[in-house]
C-alpha positions as a printed Julia matrix, in Angstrom:
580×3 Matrix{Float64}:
 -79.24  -20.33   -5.37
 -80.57  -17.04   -3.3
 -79.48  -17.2     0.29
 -76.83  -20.27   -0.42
 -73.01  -19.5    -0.49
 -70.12  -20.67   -2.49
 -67.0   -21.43   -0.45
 -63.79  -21.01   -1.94
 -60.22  -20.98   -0.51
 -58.35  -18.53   -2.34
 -54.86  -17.67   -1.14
 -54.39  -15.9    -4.76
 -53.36  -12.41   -2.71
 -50.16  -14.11   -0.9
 -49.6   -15.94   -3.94
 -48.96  -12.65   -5.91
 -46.72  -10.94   -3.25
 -45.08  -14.4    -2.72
 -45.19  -13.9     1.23
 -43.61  -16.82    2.54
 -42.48  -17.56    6.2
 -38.87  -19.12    6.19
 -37.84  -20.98    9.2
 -35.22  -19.85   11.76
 -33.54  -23.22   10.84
 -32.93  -22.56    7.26
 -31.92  -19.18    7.88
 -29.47  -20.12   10.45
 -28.19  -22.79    8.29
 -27.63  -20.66    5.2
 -25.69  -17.76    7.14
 -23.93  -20.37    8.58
 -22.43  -21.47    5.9
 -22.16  -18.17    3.54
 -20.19  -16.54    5.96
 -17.52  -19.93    6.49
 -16.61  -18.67    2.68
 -16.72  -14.98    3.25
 -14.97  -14.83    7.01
 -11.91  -16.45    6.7
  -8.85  -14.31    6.51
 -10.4   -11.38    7.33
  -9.86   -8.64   10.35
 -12.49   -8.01   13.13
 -12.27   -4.45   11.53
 -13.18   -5.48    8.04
 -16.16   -7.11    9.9
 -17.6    -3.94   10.89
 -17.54   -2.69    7.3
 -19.15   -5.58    5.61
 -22.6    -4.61    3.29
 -24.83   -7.41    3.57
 -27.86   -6.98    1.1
 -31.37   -8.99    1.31
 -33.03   -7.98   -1.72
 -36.47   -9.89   -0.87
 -36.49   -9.22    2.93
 -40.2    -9.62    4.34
 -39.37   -8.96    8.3
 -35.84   -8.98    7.53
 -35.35  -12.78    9.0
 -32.01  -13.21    7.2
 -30.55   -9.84    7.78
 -31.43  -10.72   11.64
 -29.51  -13.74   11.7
 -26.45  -11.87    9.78
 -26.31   -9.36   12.32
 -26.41  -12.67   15.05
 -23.7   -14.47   13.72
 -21.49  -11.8    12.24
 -21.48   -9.73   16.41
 -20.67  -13.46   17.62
 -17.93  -13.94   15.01
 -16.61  -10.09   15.32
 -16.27  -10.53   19.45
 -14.69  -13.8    19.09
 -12.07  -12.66   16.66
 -11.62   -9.45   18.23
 -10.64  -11.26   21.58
  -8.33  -13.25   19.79
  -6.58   -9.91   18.34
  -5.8    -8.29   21.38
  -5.48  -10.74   23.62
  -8.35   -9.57   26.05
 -10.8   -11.84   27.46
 -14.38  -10.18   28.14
 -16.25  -10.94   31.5
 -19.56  -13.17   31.33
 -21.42  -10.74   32.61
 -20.58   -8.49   30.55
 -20.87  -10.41   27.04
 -24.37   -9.98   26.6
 -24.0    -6.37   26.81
 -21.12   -6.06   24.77
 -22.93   -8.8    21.87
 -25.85   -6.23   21.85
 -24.09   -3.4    21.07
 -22.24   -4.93   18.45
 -25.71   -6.43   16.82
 -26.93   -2.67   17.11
 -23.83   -1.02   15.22
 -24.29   -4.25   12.28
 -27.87   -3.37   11.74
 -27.51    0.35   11.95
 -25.03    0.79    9.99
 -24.36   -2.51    7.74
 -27.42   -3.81    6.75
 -29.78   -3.14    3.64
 -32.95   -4.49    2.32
 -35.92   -4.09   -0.21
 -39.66   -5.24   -0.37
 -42.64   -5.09   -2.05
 -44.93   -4.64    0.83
 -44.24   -1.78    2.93
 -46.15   -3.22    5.4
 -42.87   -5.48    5.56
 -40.44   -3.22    5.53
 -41.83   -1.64    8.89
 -42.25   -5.03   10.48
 -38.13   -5.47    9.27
 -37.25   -2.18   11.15
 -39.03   -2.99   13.77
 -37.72   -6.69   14.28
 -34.17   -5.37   13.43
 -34.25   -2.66   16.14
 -35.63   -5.52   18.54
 -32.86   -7.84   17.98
 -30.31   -5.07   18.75
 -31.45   -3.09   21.43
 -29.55   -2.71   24.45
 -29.65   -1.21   27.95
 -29.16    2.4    27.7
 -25.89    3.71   28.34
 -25.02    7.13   30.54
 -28.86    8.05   30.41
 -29.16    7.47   26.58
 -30.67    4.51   24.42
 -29.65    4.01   20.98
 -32.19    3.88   18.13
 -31.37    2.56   14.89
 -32.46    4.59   11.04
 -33.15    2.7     9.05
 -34.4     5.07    6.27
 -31.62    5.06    3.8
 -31.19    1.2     4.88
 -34.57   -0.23    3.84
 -36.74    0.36    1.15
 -39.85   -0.34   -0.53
 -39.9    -1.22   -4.08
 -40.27   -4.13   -6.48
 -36.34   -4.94   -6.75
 -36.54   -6.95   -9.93
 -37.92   -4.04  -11.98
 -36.38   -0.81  -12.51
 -33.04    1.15  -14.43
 -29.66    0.16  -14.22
 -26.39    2.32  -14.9
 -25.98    0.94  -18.4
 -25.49    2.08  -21.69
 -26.0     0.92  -25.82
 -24.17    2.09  -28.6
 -25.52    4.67  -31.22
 -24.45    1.74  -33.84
 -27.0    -0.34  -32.37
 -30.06    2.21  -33.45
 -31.64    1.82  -37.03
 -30.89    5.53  -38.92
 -31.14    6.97  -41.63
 -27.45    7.89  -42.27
 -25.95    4.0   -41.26
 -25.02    1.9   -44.2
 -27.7    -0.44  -43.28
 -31.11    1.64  -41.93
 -31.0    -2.0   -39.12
 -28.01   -2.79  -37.72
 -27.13   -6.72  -37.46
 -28.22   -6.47  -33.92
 -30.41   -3.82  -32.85
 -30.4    -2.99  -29.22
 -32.92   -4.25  -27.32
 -31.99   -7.98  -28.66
 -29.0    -8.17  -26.05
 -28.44   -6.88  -23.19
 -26.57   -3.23  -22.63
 -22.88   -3.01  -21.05
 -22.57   -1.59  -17.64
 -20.89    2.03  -17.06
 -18.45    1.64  -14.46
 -18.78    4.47  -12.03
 -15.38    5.3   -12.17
 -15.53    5.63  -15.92
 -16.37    8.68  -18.48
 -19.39    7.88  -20.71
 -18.37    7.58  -24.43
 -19.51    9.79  -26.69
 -21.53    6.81  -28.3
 -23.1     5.74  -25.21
 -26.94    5.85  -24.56
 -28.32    5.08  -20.68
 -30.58    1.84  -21.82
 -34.05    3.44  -20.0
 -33.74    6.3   -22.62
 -34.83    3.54  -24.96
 -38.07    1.8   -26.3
 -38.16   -1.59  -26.18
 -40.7    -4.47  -27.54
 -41.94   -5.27  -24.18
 -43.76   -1.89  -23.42
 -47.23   -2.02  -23.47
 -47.07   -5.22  -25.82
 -50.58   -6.74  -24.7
 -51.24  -10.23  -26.38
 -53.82  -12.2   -24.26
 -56.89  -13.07  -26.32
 -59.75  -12.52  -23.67
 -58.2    -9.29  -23.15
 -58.64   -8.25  -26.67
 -62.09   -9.21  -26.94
 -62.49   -6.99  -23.76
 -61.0    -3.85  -25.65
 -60.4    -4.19  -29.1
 -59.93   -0.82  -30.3
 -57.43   -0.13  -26.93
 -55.13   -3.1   -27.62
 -54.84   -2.64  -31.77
 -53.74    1.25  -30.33
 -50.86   -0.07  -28.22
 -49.57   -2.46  -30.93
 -49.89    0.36  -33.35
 -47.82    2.82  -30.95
 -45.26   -0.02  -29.67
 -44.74   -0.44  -33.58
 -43.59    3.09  -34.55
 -42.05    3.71  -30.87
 -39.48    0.67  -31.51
 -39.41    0.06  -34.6
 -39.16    3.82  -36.2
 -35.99    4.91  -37.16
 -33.91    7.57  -35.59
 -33.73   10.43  -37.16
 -29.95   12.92  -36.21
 -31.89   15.4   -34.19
 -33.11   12.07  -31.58
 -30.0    10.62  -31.58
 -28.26   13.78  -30.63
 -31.5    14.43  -28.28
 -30.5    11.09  -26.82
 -26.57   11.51  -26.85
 -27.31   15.23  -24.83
 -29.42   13.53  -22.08
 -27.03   10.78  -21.42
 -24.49   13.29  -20.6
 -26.7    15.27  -18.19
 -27.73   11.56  -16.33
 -24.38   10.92  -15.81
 -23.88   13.99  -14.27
 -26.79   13.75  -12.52
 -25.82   10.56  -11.52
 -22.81   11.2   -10.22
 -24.02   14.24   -8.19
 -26.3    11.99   -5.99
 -24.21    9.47   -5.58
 -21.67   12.18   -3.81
 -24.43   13.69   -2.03
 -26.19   10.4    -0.8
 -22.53    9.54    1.01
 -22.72   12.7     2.34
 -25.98   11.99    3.73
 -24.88    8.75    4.97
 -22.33   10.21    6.78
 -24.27   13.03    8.2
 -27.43   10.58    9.67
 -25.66    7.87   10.81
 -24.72    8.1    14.52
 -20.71    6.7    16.78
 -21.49    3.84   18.1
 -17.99    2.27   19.3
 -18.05   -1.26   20.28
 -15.76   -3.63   22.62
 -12.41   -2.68   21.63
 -12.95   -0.78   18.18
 -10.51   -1.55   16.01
 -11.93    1.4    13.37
 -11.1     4.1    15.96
 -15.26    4.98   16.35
 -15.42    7.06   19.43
 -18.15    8.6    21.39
 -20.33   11.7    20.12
 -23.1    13.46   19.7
 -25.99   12.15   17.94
 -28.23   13.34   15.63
 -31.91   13.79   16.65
 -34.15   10.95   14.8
 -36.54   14.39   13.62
 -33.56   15.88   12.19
 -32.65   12.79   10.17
 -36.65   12.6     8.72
 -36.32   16.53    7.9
 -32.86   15.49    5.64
 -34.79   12.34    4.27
 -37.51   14.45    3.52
 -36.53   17.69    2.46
 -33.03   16.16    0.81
 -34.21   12.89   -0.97
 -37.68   13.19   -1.19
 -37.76   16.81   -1.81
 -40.73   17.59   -0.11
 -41.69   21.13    0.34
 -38.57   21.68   -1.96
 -39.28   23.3    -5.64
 -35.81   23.04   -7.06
 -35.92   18.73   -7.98
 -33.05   17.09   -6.56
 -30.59   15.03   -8.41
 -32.01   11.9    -7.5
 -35.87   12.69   -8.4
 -34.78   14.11  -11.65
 -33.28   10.83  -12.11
 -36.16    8.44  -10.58
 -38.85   10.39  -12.49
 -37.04    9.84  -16.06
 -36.75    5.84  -14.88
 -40.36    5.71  -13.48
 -41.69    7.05  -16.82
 -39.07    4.32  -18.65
 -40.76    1.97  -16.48
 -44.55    3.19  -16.78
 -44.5     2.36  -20.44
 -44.23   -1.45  -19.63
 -47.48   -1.04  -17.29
 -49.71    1.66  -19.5
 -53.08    1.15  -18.47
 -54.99   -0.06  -21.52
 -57.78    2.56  -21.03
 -55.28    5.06  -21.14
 -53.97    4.07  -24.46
 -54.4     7.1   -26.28
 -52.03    9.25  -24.24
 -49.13    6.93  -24.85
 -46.19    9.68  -26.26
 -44.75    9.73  -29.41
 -40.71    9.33  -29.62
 -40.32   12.94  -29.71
 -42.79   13.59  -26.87
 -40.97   11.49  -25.02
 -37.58   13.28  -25.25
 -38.95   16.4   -24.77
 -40.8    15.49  -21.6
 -37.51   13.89  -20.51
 -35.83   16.93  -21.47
 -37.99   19.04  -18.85
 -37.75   16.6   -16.34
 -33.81   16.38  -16.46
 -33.29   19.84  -16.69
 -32.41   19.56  -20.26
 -34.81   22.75  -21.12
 -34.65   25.52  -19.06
 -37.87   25.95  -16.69
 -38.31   29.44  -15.03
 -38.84   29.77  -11.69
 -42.21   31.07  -10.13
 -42.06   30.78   -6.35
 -45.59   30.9    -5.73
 -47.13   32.02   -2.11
 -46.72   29.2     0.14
 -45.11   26.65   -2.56
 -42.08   25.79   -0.78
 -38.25   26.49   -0.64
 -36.21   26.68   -3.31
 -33.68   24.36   -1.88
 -33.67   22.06    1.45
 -33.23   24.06    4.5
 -31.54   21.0     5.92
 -28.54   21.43    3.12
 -25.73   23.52    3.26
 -26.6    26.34    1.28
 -23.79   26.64   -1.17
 -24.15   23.26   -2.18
 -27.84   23.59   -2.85
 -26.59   27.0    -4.72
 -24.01   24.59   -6.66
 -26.34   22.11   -7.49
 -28.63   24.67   -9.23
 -25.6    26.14  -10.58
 -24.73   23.16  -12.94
 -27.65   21.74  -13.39
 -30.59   24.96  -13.1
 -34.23   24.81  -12.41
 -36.52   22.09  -12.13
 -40.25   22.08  -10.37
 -41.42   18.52  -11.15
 -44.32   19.78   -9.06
 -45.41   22.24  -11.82
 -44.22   20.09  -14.65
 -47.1    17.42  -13.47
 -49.51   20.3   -14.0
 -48.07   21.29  -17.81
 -47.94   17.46  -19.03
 -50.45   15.11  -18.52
 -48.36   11.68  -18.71
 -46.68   13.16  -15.72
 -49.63   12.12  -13.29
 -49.79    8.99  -14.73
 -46.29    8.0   -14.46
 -46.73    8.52  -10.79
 -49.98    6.33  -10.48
 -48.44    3.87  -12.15
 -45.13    3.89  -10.59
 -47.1     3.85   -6.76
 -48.89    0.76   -7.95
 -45.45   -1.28   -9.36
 -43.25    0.43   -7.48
 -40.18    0.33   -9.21
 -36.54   -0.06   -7.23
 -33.8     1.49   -9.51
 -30.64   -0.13   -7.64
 -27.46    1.5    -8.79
 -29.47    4.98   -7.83
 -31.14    4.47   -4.65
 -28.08    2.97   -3.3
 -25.99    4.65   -5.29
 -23.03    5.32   -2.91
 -22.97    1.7    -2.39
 -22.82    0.97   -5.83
 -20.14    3.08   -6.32
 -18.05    2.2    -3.49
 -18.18   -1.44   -5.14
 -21.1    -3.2    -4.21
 -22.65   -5.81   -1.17
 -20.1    -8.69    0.41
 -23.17  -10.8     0.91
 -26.51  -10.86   -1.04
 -28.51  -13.39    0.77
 -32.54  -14.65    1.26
 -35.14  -16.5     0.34
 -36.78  -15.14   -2.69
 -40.1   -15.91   -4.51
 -40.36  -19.28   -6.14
 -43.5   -17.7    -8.29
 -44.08  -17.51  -11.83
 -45.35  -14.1   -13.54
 -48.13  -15.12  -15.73
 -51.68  -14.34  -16.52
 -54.48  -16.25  -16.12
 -58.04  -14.71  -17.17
 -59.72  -17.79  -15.16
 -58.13  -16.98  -12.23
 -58.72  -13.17  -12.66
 -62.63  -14.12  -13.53
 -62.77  -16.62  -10.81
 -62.46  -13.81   -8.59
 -65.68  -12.49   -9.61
 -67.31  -15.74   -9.83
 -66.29  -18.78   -8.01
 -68.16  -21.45  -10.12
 -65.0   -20.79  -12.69
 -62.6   -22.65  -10.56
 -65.42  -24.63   -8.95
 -66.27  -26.69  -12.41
 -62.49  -25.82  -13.84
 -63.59  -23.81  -16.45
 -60.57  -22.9   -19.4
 -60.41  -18.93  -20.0
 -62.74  -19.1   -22.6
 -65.58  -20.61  -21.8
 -64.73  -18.66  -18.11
 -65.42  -15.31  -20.37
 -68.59  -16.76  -21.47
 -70.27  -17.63  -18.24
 -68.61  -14.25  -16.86
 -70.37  -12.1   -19.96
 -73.06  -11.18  -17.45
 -70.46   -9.89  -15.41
 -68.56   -8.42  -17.27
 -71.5    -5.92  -18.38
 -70.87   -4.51  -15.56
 -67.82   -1.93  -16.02
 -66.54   -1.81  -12.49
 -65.85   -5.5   -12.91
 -64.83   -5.37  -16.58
 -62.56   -2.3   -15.39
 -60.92   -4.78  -12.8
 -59.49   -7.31  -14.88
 -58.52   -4.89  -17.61
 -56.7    -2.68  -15.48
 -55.33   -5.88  -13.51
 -53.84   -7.21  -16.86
 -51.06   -4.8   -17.9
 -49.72   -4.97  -13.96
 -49.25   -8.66  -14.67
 -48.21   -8.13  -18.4
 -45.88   -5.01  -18.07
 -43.92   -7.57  -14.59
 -43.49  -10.53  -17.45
 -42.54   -8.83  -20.54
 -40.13   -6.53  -18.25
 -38.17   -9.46  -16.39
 -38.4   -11.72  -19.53
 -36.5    -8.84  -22.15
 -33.51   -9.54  -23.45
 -32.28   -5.91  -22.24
 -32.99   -6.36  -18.47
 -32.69  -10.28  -17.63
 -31.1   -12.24  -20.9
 -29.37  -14.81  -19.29
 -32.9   -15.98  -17.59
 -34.17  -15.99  -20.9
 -35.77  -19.71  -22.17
 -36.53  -22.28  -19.64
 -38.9   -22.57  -16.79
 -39.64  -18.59  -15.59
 -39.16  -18.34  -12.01
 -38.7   -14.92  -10.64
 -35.96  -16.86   -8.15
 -34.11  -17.27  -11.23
 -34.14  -13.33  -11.65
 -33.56  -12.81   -8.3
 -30.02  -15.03   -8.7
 -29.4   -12.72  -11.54
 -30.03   -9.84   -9.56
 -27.47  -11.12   -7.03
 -25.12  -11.9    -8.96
 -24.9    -8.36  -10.25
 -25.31   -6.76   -6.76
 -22.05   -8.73   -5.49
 -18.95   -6.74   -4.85
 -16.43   -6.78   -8.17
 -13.75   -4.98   -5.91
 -13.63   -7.72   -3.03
 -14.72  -11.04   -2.6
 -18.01  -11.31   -2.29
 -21.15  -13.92   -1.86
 -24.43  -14.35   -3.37
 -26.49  -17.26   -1.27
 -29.8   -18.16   -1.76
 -33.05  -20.33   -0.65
 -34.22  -21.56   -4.67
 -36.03  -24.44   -6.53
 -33.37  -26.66   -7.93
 -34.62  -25.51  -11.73
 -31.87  -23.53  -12.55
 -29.57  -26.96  -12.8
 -32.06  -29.42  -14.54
 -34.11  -27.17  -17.14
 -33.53  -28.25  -20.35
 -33.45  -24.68  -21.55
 -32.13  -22.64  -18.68
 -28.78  -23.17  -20.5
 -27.42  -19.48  -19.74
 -27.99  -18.88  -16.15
 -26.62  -22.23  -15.76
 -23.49  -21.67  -17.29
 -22.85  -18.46  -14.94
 -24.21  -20.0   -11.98
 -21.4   -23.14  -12.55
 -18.82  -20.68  -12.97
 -19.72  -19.05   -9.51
 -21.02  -22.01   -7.64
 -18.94  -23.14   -4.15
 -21.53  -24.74   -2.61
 -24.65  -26.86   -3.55
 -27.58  -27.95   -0.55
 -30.48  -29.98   -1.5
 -33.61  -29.68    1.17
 -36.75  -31.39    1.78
 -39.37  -30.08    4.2
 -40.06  -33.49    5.87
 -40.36  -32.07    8.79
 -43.25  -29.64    7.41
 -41.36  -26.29    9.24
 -41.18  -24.74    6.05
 -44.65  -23.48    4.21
 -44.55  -25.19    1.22
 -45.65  -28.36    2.11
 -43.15  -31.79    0.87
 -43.8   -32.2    -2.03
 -40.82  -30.84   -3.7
 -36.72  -30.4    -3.14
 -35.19  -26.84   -3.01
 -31.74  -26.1    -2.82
């Protein structure tokens, strides 16, 4: 009634980004015992060069504690080495420093919430810091370290066959297995790509823009019947010669692309990332000059964000042909009419990887041609090989362009193997460790509608009758515009970690986007050196009837197996359940 209120505890917001609070006591229990199987047998100099990955950070809790135990376990071996005892007074000192060149230097994270990824600098720079030496204090970067994006969705360095297309000239117009029914083979960085080979996000695949949800349809009809029309002919058309040699030409130029950045990124590495020698250095680190913090924003500006620069980098060519790759999963449904044809497709990938030549029109006040942070005649090289490319201008000549990006700042997706693409190629992470969300991707109109009106979930009201008592509501288009912009977000994240092309051994069974994250790990891990994955999970992946896949890999790489319960209430999930 007027002037009464309806109230409703709704934690719906932290349920989404799965923002969960894990106690110092689990994280000190699981980097315990993840680095008693990594340690052992190894130097205090193969210490210092450890890459320890936290792929769902939040403040960065985990990478904290590696950086705790891994400074205590470096000085204790180290004094063992050589013999040398240091002072008490002096081991604080001397623990701090060692913390400070760990999480400068070894440390790496991603998260959804960049509010989160500040709070993880911050906390990481606070567990390091020490007292300033000869009239200077050390400050961590953390820029090329930690970084926001949804780490479960995004492009991989992995390639199908041609023989795994439907054409015209096969024997058979469908192959026995078309593509996107298993899951493409990884391109080793070390290898050439075959002539055959295809980069998987040049693909369509089922799960773009597939939108099945009933109350949705009723919403928009003519929208929906649209993207099942164009996800029809985008997938399921044949390709013609001229796409598959389309397709064949832009592999190559990825690769090469590819390749480029992942040079220039260790460059980059190298150039931002300050001496800091620690008690007894074994890896012959030795005092120097350091760069000034504004310098290293210009470079991470100018040199991977290209801002202010009109020639695109290597690495936004790239990201902008993945982000569009990804976009198609999360099309807005209002926005169905300007999904591309096949051929638009290509050619708009063409521009953006340089495939077709773009002139250059250096406008008054547009920018510099290349970085004035980079050498010159490697920004001169660069354009050599690879010419012109203003994805600036481009956004203004192709109108998907501006839509990839709005979509792409709302999902952010976190293409691994190329923003850490040095570290990919150099082999990988020794330990891939956290806590990860225990949360299920799936819609729910009642829940979307209860937001609106609260008497949904007051009398538990199913979807339908939930769109009935909403109707009202729903005349209005702001709200109707909510949940039908609200659905492909939620859509696009389950029919992206739940294809067979991304994440196919998490297919069947209980979804769990833990389960992907253990996936994830898995792949992360180190295939040069011994490496370990450890993770905070719900106990699912061993007793679900139809989680037989993931099982079978996770048996083959299991050492260790904890079973919790939160008696004790210090974790915030209540105890009602066991996790492992």
């Amino acid at each position: 009634a007027k002037g009464s209120f309806i109230y409703r505890l709704a934690g719906r917001d932290r349920e989404k980004s799965a923002s969960y609070y894990t106690p110092e006591s689990l994280t000190q229990c699981l980097v315990k015992y993840a680095l008693k199987e990594l340690l052992p047998g190894k130097t205090a100099a193969e210490i210092l060069e450890l890459k320890v990955c936290e792929p769902a950070m939040g403040s960065a809790a985990f990478l904290n504690e590696v950086v705790n135990q891994l400074a205590q376990h470096y000085l204790e071996l180290r004094q063992q080495e050589t013999g040398k005892s240091i002072p008490h007074e002096q081991f604080a000192t001397e623990l701090q420093k060692v913390k400070m060149r760990l999480a400068d230097q070894n440390v790496f994270g991603v998260d959804l919430n960049p509010v989160a990824v500040e709070l993880a600098e911050v906390s990481l720079w606070l567990n390091s810091i020490f007292t300033p030496e000869k009239g200077r204090a050390f400050v961590p970067w953390f820029s090329q370290q930690l970084v926001c994006g949804n780490s479960l969705i995004g492009a991989r360095r992995q390639i199908y066959r041609v023989n795994q297309l439907p054409t015209s000239t096969a024997r058979s117009a469908k192959p026995r297995k078309l593509w996107h029914e298993h899951a493409p083979e990884e391109l080793a960085w070390d290898a050439e790509l075959p002539d055959d080979g295809i980069f998987h996000f040049l693909l369509p695949d089922p799960g773009m823009a597939a939108y099945t949800d009933k109350v949705i349809k009723q919403l928009e009809p003519e929208a929906i019947e649209r993207c099942k029309k164009w996800n029809k002919a985008f997938v399921g058309d044949i390709f013609t010669a001229a796409q598959i040699a389309h397709l064949q030409r832009l592999s190559k130029l990825v690769d090469s692309l590819w390749k480029d950045w992942a040079k220039q990124q260790q460059q980059l590495r190298e150039r931002t990332t300050d001496p800091l020698p620690v008690w007894e250095d074994p890896t012959g680190a030795e005092e120097g000059d350091w760069t000034p913090l504004l310098l290293k924003d210009r470079i991470q500006e100018q040199e991977v964000q290209g801002r202010d620069v009109t020639n695109t980098n290597a690495r936004l060519r790239l990201k902008w042909a993945m982000d569009y790759w990804v976009a198609l999963w999360f099309w807005p449904i209002s926005e169905a009419n300007s999904l591309p044809s096949r051929d638009t497709w290509l050619l708009e990938l063409s521009m953006i990887l340089g495939d077709l030549e773009q002139g250059i029109t250096l406008e008054l006040g547009q920018g510099n041609l290349f970085a004035d942070t980079q050498p010159k005649q490697l920004a001169a090289d660069f354009s050599d090989r690879h010419g012109f490319v203003d994805i600036e201008k481009l956004k203004t000549e192709f109108d998907r362009l501006p839509k990839v990006r709005e979509i792409s700042n709302t999902v952010r997706p976190l293409h691994w193997d190329l923003e850490f693409a040095d570290l990919a190629k150099s082999g990988g992470y020794d330990l891939i460790i956290g806590n990860p969300p225990w949360v299920k991707i799936e819609w729910n109109t009642s829940n979307e509608l209860t937001d609106l009106n609260p008497l949904i979930s007051i009398r538990k009201m199913n979807a339908i009758k939930a769109l009935e008592s909403s109707s009202k509501i729903l005349e209005d288009q702001n709200s109707k515009k909510k949940i039908t912009s609200e659905y492909p977000l939620t859509a696009g994240a389950r029919d992206f970690i739940g294809s067979n092309s991304n994440y196919i051994e998490c297919i069947g069974g209980d979804p769990n986007l833990s389960k992907n994250f253990i996936s994830l790990g898995w792949r992360l891990s180190s295939k040069a050196r011994k490496s370990i994955c450890a993770f905070i999970h719900p106990p699912s992946i061993f007793d679900d009837e139809l989680g037989t896949p993931l099982r079978k890999q996770a048996y083959r790489r299991q050492i260790n197996l904890f079973r919790f319960r939160n008696e004790l209430k210090l974790f915030d999930i209540l105890n009602t359940r066991s996790f492992v």
